[in-house]
CSV table of C-alpha atoms and ligand atoms in Angstrom, one decimal:
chain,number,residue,atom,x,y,z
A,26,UNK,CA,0.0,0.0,0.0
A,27,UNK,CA,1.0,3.8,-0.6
A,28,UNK,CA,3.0,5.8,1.4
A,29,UNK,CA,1.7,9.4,2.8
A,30,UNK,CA,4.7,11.4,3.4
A,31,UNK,CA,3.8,14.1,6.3
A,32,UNK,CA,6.2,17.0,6.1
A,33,UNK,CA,6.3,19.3,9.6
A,34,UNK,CA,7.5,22.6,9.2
A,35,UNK,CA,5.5,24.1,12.5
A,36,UNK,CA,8.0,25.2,14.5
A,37,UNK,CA,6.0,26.3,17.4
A,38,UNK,CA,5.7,22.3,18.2
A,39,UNK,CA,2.9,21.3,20.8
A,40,UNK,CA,1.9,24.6,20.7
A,41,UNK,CA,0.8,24.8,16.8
A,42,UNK,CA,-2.2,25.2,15.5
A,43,UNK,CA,-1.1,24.5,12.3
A,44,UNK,CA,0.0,21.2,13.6
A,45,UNK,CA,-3.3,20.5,15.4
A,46,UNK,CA,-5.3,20.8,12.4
A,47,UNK,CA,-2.7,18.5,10.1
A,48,UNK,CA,-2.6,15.8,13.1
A,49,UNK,CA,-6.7,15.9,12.8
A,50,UNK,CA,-6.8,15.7,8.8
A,51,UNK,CA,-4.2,12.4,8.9
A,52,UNK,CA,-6.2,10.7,11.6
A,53,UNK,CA,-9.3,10.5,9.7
A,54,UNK,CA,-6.9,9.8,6.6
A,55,UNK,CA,-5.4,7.3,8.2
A,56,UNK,CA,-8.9,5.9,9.2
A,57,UNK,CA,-9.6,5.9,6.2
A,58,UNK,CA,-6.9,3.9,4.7
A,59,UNK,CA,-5.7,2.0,7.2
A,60,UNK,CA,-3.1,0.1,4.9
A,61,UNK,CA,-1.3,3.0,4.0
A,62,UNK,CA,1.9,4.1,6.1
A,63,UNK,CA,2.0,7.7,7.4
A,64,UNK,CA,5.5,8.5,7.1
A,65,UNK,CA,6.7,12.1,8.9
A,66,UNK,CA,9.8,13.8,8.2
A,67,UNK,CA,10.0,17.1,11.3
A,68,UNK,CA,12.2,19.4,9.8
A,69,UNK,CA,12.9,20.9,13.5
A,70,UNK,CA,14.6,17.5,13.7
A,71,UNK,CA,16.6,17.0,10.8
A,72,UNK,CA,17.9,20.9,10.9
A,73,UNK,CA,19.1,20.6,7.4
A,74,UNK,CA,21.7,23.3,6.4
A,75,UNK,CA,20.5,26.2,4.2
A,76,UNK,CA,22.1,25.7,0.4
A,77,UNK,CA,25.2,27.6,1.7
A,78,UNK,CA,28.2,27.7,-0.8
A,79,UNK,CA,30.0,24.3,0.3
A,80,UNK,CA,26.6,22.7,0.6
A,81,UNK,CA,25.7,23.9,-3.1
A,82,UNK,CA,29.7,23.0,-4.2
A,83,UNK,CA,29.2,19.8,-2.4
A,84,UNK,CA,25.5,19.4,-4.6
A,85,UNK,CA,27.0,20.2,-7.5
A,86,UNK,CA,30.1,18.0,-7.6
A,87,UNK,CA,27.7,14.9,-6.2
A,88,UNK,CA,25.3,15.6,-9.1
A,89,UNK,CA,28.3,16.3,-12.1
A,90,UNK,CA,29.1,12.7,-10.8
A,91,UNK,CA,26.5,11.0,-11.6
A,92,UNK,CA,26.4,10.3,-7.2
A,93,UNK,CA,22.1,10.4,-7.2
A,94,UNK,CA,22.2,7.6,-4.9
A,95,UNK,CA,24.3,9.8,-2.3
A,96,UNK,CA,22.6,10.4,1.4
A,97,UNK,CA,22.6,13.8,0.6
A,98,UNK,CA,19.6,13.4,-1.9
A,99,UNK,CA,17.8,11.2,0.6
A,100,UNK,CA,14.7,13.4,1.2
A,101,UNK,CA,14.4,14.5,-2.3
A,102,UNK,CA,14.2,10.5,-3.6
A,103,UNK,CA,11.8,10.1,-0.6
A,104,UNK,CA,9.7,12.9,-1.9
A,105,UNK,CA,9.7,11.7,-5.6
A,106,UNK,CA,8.5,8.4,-4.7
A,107,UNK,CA,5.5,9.4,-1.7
A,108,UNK,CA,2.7,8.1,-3.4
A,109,UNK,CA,0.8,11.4,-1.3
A,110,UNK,CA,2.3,14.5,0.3
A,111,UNK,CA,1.0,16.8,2.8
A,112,UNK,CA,2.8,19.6,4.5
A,113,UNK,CA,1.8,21.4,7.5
A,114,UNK,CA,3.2,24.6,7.7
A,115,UNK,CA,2.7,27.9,10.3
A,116,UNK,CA,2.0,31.0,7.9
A,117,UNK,CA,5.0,33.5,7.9
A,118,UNK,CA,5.5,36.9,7.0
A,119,UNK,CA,2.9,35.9,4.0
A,120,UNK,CA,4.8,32.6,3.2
A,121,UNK,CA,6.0,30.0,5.3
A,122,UNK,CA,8.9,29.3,8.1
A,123,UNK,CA,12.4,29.1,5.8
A,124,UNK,CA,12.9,25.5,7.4
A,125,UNK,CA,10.2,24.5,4.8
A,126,UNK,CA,11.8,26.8,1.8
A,127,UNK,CA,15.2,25.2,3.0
A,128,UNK,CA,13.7,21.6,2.8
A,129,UNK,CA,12.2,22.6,-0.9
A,130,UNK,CA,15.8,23.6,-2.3
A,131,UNK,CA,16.8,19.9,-0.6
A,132,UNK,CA,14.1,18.1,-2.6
A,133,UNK,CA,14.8,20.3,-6.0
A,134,UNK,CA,16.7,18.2,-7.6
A,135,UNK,CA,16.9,17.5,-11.3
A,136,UNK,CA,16.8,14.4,-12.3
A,137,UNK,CA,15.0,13.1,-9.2
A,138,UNK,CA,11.9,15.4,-8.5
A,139,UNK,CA,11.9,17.2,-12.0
A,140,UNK,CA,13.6,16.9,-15.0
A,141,UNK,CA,13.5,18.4,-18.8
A,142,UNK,CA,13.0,16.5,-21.9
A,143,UNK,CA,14.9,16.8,-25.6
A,144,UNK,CA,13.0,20.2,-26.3
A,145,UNK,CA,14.4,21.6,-23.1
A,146,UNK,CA,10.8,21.6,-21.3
A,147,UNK,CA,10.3,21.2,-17.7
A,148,UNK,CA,9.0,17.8,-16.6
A,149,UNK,CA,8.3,16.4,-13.4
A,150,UNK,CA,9.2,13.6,-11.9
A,151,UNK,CA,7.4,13.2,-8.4
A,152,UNK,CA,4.7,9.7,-8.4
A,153,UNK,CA,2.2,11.6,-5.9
A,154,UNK,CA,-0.9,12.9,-8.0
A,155,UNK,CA,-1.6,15.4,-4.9
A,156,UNK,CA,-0.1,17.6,-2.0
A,157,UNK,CA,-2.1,19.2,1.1
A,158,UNK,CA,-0.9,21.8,2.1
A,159,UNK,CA,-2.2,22.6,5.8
A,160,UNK,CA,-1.6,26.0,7.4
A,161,UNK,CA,-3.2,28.5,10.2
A,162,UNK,CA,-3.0,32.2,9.3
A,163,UNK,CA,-3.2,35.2,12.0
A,164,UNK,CA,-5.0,37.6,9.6
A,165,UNK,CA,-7.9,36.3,6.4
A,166,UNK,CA,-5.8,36.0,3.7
A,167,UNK,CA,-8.7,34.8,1.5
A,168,UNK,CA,-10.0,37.9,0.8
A,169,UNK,CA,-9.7,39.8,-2.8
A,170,UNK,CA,-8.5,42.5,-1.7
A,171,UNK,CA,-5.4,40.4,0.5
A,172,UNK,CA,-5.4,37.3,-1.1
A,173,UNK,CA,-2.6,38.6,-3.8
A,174,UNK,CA,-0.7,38.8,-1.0
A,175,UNK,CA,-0.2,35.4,0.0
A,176,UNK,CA,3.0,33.4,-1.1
A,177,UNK,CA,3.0,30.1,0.7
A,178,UNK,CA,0.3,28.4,-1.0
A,179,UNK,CA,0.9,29.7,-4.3
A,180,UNK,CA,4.6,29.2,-4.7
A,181,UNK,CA,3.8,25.6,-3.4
A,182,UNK,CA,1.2,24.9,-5.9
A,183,UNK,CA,3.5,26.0,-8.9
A,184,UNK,CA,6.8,23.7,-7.4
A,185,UNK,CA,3.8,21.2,-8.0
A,186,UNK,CA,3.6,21.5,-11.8
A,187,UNK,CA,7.6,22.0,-11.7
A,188,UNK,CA,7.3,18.4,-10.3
A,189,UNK,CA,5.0,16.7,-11.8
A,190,UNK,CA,2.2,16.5,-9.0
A,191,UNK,CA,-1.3,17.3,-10.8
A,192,UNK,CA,-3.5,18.4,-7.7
A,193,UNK,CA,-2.6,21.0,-4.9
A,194,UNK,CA,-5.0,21.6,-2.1
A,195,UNK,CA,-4.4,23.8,0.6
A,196,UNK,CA,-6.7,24.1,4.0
A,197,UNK,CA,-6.2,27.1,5.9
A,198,UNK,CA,-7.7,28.4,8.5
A,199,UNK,CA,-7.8,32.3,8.8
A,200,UNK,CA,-7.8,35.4,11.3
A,201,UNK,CA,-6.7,33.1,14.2
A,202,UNK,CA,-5.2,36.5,15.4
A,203,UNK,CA,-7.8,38.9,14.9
A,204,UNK,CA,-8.8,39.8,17.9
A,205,UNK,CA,-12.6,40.1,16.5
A,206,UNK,CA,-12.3,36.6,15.7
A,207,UNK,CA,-13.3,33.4,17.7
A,208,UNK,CA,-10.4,31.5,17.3
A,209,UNK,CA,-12.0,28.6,18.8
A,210,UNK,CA,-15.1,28.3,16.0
A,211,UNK,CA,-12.8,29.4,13.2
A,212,UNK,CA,-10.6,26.6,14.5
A,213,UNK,CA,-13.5,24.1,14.8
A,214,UNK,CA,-15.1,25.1,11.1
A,215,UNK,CA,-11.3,24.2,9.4
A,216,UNK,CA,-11.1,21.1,11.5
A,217,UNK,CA,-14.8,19.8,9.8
A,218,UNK,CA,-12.9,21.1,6.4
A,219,UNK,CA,-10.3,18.8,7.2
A,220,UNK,CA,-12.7,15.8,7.9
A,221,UNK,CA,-14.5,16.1,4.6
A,222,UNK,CA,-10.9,16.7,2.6
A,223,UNK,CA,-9.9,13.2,4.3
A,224,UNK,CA,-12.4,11.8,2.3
A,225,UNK,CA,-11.3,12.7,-1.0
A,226,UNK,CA,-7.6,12.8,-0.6
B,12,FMN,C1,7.4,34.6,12.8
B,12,FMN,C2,5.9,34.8,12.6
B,12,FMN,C3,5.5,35.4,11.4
B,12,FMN,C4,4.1,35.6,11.2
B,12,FMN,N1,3.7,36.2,10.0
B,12,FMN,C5,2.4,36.4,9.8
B,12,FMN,C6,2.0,37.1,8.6
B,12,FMN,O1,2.8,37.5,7.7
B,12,FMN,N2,0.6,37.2,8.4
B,12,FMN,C7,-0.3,36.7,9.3
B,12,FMN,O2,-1.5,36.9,9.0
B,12,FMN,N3,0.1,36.1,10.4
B,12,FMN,C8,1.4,35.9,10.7
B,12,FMN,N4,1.8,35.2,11.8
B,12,FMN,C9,0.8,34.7,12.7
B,12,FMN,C10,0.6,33.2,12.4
B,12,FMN,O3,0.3,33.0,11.0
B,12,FMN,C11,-0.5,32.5,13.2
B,12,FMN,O4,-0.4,32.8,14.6
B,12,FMN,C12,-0.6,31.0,13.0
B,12,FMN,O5,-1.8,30.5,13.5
B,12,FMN,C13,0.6,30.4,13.6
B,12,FMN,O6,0.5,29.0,13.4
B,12,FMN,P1,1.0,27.9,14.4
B,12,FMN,O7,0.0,27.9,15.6
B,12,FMN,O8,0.9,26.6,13.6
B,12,FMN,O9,2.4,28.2,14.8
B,12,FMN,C14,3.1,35.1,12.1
B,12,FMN,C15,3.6,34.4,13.3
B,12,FMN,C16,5.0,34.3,13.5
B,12,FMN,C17,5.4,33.6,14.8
């Protein structure tokens, strides 16, 4: 059976909403499909190195040598093979936390998560037909008038046609930190959201 490859980038830990509402979505996923493993990677664990020069040098002379099989590439064949992918992911400073964009340069690899073909286009490489992307947002970033705004989602959903990945979804739930708000009900509403997306994932 497939493998679900849960990605944590919610650095606040226990704490996390963000977290909260992913650990609610793959419960009743897992229900749902109780043959399929649930696989998490916590990037607050692995604390991988941003693409600084020797890391990029060190990329580079692994990939002019053919070395695709090195550990270094590791999380990106893991990605490429994850029959389904959902990332959970604290909404920062209109994007997301830079463990998760430092993750996304690990996985970006040619070859293994995207490739090009004899014409030179871009083609991707990645088995999963979908990625969740699950996030909490202080302010309502669904708005017309804000929604342009937002980056996390967006530049997520275009790495998926860079790799080959034909759905994105993303559940969010929005104006935790409006004071106006009530967190609780706004928090209750996405976790029903997540319930029904369980079902079709
Ligand atoms: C470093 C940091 C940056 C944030 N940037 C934004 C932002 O740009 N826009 C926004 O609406 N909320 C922002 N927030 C609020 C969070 O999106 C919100 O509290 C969210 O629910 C946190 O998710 P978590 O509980 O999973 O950590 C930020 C919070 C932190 C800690």
């Amino acid at each position: 059976m497939d493998e679900l490859l849960f990605i944590n980038a919610c650095v606040r830990g226990e704490r996390s909403r963000s977290l909260k509402l992913a650990r609610h979505f793959l419960a009743r996923w897992q229900a749902l499909h109780p043959q399929a493993t649930v696989v998490q990677r916590d990037l607050c664990t692995d604390r991988l190195p941003p693409q600084y020069p020797e890391v990029l040098e060190e990329r580079d002379a692994l990939w002019n040598a053919g070395q695709l099989d090195h550990p270094m590439f590791d999380p990106a064949h893991q990605f490429a093979n994850a029959g389904k992918l959902v990332i959970a992911a604290p909404f920062w400073d209109l994007s997301f936390p830079a463990i998760l964009k430092i993750y996304l340069e690990r996985i970006s690899v040619t070859d293994i998560t995207f490739g090009y073909d004899e014409q030179g286009n871009n083609v991707g490489l990645c088995r999963a037909d979908k990625l969740l992307l699950i996030t909490t947002r202080g302010g309502d970033f669904s708005r017309p008038e804000t929604a342009w705004m937002e980056m996390g989602a967006r530049q997520l959903e275009a790495l998926c046609a860079m790799y080959g990945i034909d759905q994105f979804h993303c559940l969010a739930a929005e104006g935790l930190d409006d004071v106006r708000n009530d967190k609780d009900a706004l928090m209750a509403q996405a976790m029903v959201r997540a319930e029904a997306l369980a079902e079709v994932f």
